[in-house]
Amino acid sequence: MTKERSAEAPPEGGTPKTTPNPTPKTTPQTPPPERRPKAVVHPAAPAPLPKDYAFTFFDPSDAACQEILEDPRTTIPQLFAVLRQWVPQVQHRVDVIGNEILRRGCHVDDRDGLTDMTLLHYACKAGAHGVGARGHVTGHVTGHVMGHVMGHVMGHGRGH
């Protein structure tokens, strides 16, 4: 199996480019961004944190972190970095973070360049017994990730 690499390769020295994502935020009135026909591996990026933030990790329930999470300039690689932090605050909100990644046009098979994990991998990890919030994860997987999987599979079945 071959993997497609993201068009944005890290610059000399290995630090990934984390330019803002030009894709507008999806709202109920706007259609989701068009899905790519092939998955990519997103380059590793640092997790975004608010300026003058008291914590060293991203907390999706914090208002300043919510702003970053909902900001259309926050990239898919940055959101994968938030998922990698793997603190309880993130584990219990994998559904919210995953939805933001999907809103930015993430292909169902896109992978985090550092861990080689997809959204489904992160959701399964967060839903493991004693780890995360199973209810949130179950809803995310059945309602969103699997919806994108089925759309991808059905699209191939129609010759797309």
mmCIF file of C-alpha atoms in Angstrom:
data_model
loop_
_atom_site.group_PDB
_atom_site.id
_atom_site.type_symbol
_atom_site.label_atom_id
_atom_site.label_comp_id
_atom_site.label_asym_id
_atom_site.label_seq_id
_atom_site.Cartn_x
_atom_site.Cartn_y
_atom_site.Cartn_z
ATOM 1 C CA MET A 1 0.000 0.000 0.000
ATOM 2 C CA THR A 2 1.389 3.379 -0.942
ATOM 3 C CA LYS A 3 0.761 6.596 0.894
ATOM 4 C CA GLU A 4 0.433 9.971 -0.715
ATOM 5 C CA ARG A 5 2.420 12.705 0.999
ATOM 6 C CA SER A 6 0.971 16.111 1.634
ATOM 7 C CA ALA A 7 1.816 18.771 -0.912
ATOM 8 C CA GLU A 8 3.355 20.859 1.865
ATOM 9 C CA ALA A 9 6.617 19.199 2.774
ATOM 10 C CA PRO A 10 8.529 20.444 5.804
ATOM 11 C CA PRO A 11 11.105 23.111 4.899
ATOM 12 C CA GLU A 12 14.853 22.585 5.273
ATOM 13 C CA GLY A 13 15.645 21.637 8.849
ATOM 14 C CA GLY A 14 12.569 19.455 9.336
ATOM 15 C CA THR A 15 10.194 21.981 10.908
ATOM 16 C CA PRO A 16 6.802 21.608 9.234
ATOM 17 C CA LYS A 17 5.154 24.533 7.577
ATOM 18 C CA THR A 18 1.992 25.445 9.483
ATOM 19 C CA THR A 19 0.383 28.003 7.251
ATOM 20 C CA PRO A 20 -3.259 28.794 7.882
ATOM 21 C CA ASN A 21 -5.775 26.557 6.149
ATOM 22 C CA PRO A 22 -7.617 28.647 3.533
ATOM 23 C CA THR A 23 -10.717 26.410 3.699
ATOM 24 C CA PRO A 24 -13.602 28.372 5.230
ATOM 25 C CA LYS A 25 -15.309 26.986 8.312
ATOM 26 C CA THR A 26 -18.311 24.898 7.449
ATOM 27 C CA THR A 27 -21.561 26.139 8.883
ATOM 28 C CA PRO A 28 -25.007 24.606 8.514
ATOM 29 C CA GLN A 29 -25.596 27.003 5.582
ATOM 30 C CA THR A 30 -22.414 26.152 3.658
ATOM 31 C CA PRO A 31 -21.611 22.770 2.133
ATOM 32 C CA PRO A 32 -18.588 20.872 3.463
ATOM 33 C CA PRO A 33 -15.357 21.229 1.482
ATOM 34 C CA GLU A 34 -15.012 18.801 -1.394
ATOM 35 C CA ARG A 35 -13.212 15.616 -0.395
ATOM 36 C CA ARG A 36 -9.976 14.646 -2.119
ATOM 37 C CA PRO A 37 -10.087 11.353 -4.028
ATOM 38 C CA LYS A 38 -6.916 10.148 -2.263
ATOM 39 C CA ALA A 39 -5.781 10.297 1.319
ATOM 40 C CA VAL A 40 -2.657 12.189 2.358
ATOM 41 C CA VAL A 41 -0.285 11.996 5.282
ATOM 42 C CA HIS A 42 -0.334 15.359 7.031
ATOM 43 C CA PRO A 43 3.065 16.646 8.197
ATOM 44 C CA ALA A 44 3.645 16.862 11.928
ATOM 45 C CA ALA A 45 2.919 20.279 13.407
ATOM 46 C CA PRO A 46 2.880 21.718 16.916
ATOM 47 C CA ALA A 47 -0.411 21.958 18.761
ATOM 48 C CA PRO A 48 -1.735 25.516 18.857
ATOM 49 C CA LEU A 49 -2.159 27.125 22.266
ATOM 50 C CA PRO A 50 -3.623 30.500 23.226
ATOM 51 C CA LYS A 51 -1.194 33.329 23.993
ATOM 52 C CA ASP A 52 -0.404 33.687 27.709
ATOM 53 C CA TYR A 53 -2.105 30.347 28.383
ATOM 54 C CA ALA A 54 -1.615 28.884 31.867
ATOM 55 C CA PHE A 55 -1.508 25.246 30.722
ATOM 56 C CA THR A 56 0.913 23.288 28.518
ATOM 57 C CA PHE A 57 -1.861 21.296 26.864
ATOM 58 C CA PHE A 58 -4.918 22.091 24.771
ATOM 59 C CA ASP A 59 -8.223 22.066 26.663
ATOM 60 C CA PRO A 60 -11.195 22.008 24.243
ATOM 61 C CA SER A 61 -13.561 23.179 26.995
ATOM 62 C CA ASP A 62 -11.552 26.397 27.561
ATOM 63 C CA ALA A 63 -12.983 29.409 25.693
ATOM 64 C CA ALA A 64 -9.597 30.481 24.284
ATOM 65 C CA CYS A 65 -8.929 26.949 23.018
ATOM 66 C CA GLN A 66 -12.434 26.774 21.533
ATOM 67 C CA GLU A 67 -11.648 29.885 19.502
ATOM 68 C CA ILE A 68 -8.543 28.198 18.094
ATOM 69 C CA LEU A 69 -10.448 24.973 17.463
ATOM 70 C CA GLU A 70 -13.183 26.756 15.506
ATOM 71 C CA ASP A 71 -10.813 29.122 13.676
ATOM 72 C CA PRO A 72 -10.698 28.093 9.978
ATOM 73 C CA ARG A 73 -6.998 29.078 9.921
ATOM 74 C CA THR A 74 -6.183 26.234 12.330
ATOM 75 C CA THR A 75 -4.841 23.476 10.094
ATOM 76 C CA ILE A 76 -5.535 19.755 9.984
ATOM 77 C CA PRO A 77 -1.928 19.005 11.082
ATOM 78 C CA GLN A 78 -2.358 21.321 14.088
ATOM 79 C CA LEU A 79 -5.593 19.552 15.049
ATOM 80 C CA PHE A 80 -3.914 16.152 14.750
ATOM 81 C CA ALA A 81 -1.278 17.567 17.134
ATOM 82 C CA VAL A 82 -4.039 18.378 19.621
ATOM 83 C CA LEU A 83 -5.259 14.772 19.400
ATOM 84 C CA ARG A 84 -1.708 13.540 20.071
ATOM 85 C CA GLN A 85 -1.555 15.381 23.408
ATOM 86 C CA TRP A 86 -3.665 12.607 24.907
ATOM 87 C CA VAL A 87 -4.703 14.252 28.140
ATOM 88 C CA PRO A 88 -8.184 13.596 29.613
ATOM 89 C CA GLN A 89 -9.450 16.964 28.354
ATOM 90 C CA VAL A 90 -8.651 15.887 24.775
ATOM 91 C CA GLN A 91 -9.714 12.243 25.208
ATOM 92 C CA HIS A 92 -13.179 13.314 26.287
ATOM 93 C CA ARG A 93 -13.578 15.705 23.331
ATOM 94 C CA VAL A 94 -12.262 13.615 20.448
ATOM 95 C CA ASP A 95 -15.689 14.028 18.836
ATOM 96 C CA VAL A 96 -15.435 17.827 18.759
ATOM 97 C CA ILE A 97 -11.828 17.843 17.519
ATOM 98 C CA GLY A 98 -12.600 15.147 14.935
ATOM 99 C CA ASN A 99 -15.573 17.109 13.623
ATOM 100 C CA GLU A 100 -13.365 20.185 13.165
ATOM 101 C CA ILE A 101 -10.830 18.083 11.248
ATOM 102 C CA LEU A 102 -13.568 16.707 8.978
ATOM 103 C CA ARG A 103 -14.966 20.218 8.410
ATOM 104 C CA ARG A 104 -11.613 21.221 6.981
ATOM 105 C CA GLY A 105 -11.937 18.605 4.240
ATOM 106 C CA CYS A 106 -9.981 15.765 5.814
ATOM 107 C CA HIS A 107 -10.267 12.540 3.820
ATOM 108 C CA VAL A 108 -11.466 9.603 5.926
ATOM 109 C CA ASP A 109 -8.118 7.847 5.354
ATOM 110 C CA ASP A 110 -5.894 10.909 5.958
ATOM 111 C CA ARG A 111 -3.163 10.168 8.468
ATOM 112 C CA ASP A 112 -1.248 12.062 11.097
ATOM 113 C CA GLY A 113 2.341 12.193 9.840
ATOM 114 C CA LEU A 114 3.845 11.598 13.270
ATOM 115 C CA THR A 115 1.722 8.646 14.433
ATOM 116 C CA ASP A 116 0.387 7.324 11.090
ATOM 117 C CA MET A 117 -3.061 7.243 12.746
ATOM 118 C CA THR A 118 -6.381 8.205 11.130
ATOM 119 C CA LEU A 119 -9.338 9.833 12.878
ATOM 120 C CA LEU A 120 -10.834 6.378 13.329
ATOM 121 C CA HIS A 121 -7.660 5.225 15.112
ATOM 122 C CA TYR A 122 -7.830 8.189 17.498
ATOM 123 C CA ALA A 123 -11.555 7.629 18.095
ATOM 124 C CA CYS A 124 -11.031 3.936 18.872
ATOM 125 C CA LYS A 125 -8.192 4.790 21.230
ATOM 126 C CA ALA A 126 -10.351 7.379 23.003
ATOM 127 C CA GLY A 127 -13.227 4.904 23.316
ATOM 128 C CA ALA A 128 -11.117 2.226 24.991
ATOM 129 C CA HIS A 129 -12.365 1.068 28.390
ATOM 130 C CA GLY A 130 -11.164 3.394 31.166
ATOM 131 C CA VAL A 131 -9.699 5.986 28.779
ATOM 132 C CA GLY A 132 -12.173 8.423 27.258
ATOM 133 C CA ALA A 133 -15.846 9.178 26.934
ATOM 134 C CA ARG A 134 -17.388 6.251 25.072
ATOM 135 C CA GLY A 135 -20.663 8.055 24.383
ATOM 136 C CA HIS A 136 -18.970 11.000 22.676
ATOM 137 C CA VAL A 137 -16.689 8.720 20.688
ATOM 138 C CA THR A 138 -19.464 6.338 19.650
ATOM 139 C CA GLY A 139 -21.551 9.220 18.347
ATOM 140 C CA HIS A 140 -18.575 10.675 16.484
ATOM 141 C CA VAL A 141 -17.634 7.377 14.863
ATOM 142 C CA THR A 142 -21.143 6.319 13.895
ATOM 143 C CA GLY A 143 -22.402 9.768 12.949
ATOM 144 C CA HIS A 144 -19.448 11.399 11.272
ATOM 145 C CA VAL A 145 -16.431 9.222 10.587
ATOM 146 C CA MET A 146 -18.486 6.259 9.358
ATOM 147 C CA GLY A 147 -20.665 8.657 7.355
ATOM 148 C CA HIS A 148 -17.537 9.846 5.558
ATOM 149 C CA VAL A 149 -16.352 6.247 5.153
ATOM 150 C CA MET A 150 -19.669 5.220 3.601
ATOM 151 C CA GLY A 151 -19.703 8.296 1.368
ATOM 152 C CA HIS A 152 -16.190 7.415 0.213
ATOM 153 C CA VAL A 153 -17.135 3.761 -0.421
ATOM 154 C CA MET A 154 -20.404 4.653 -2.153
ATOM 155 C CA GLY A 155 -18.637 7.216 -4.316
ATOM 156 C CA HIS A 156 -16.262 4.532 -5.564
ATOM 157 C CA GLY A 157 -19.204 2.220 -6.248
ATOM 158 C CA ARG A 158 -20.675 4.806 -8.635
ATOM 159 C CA GLY A 159 -17.459 5.134 -10.602
ATOM 160 C CA HIS A 160 -16.154 8.338 -8.933
#
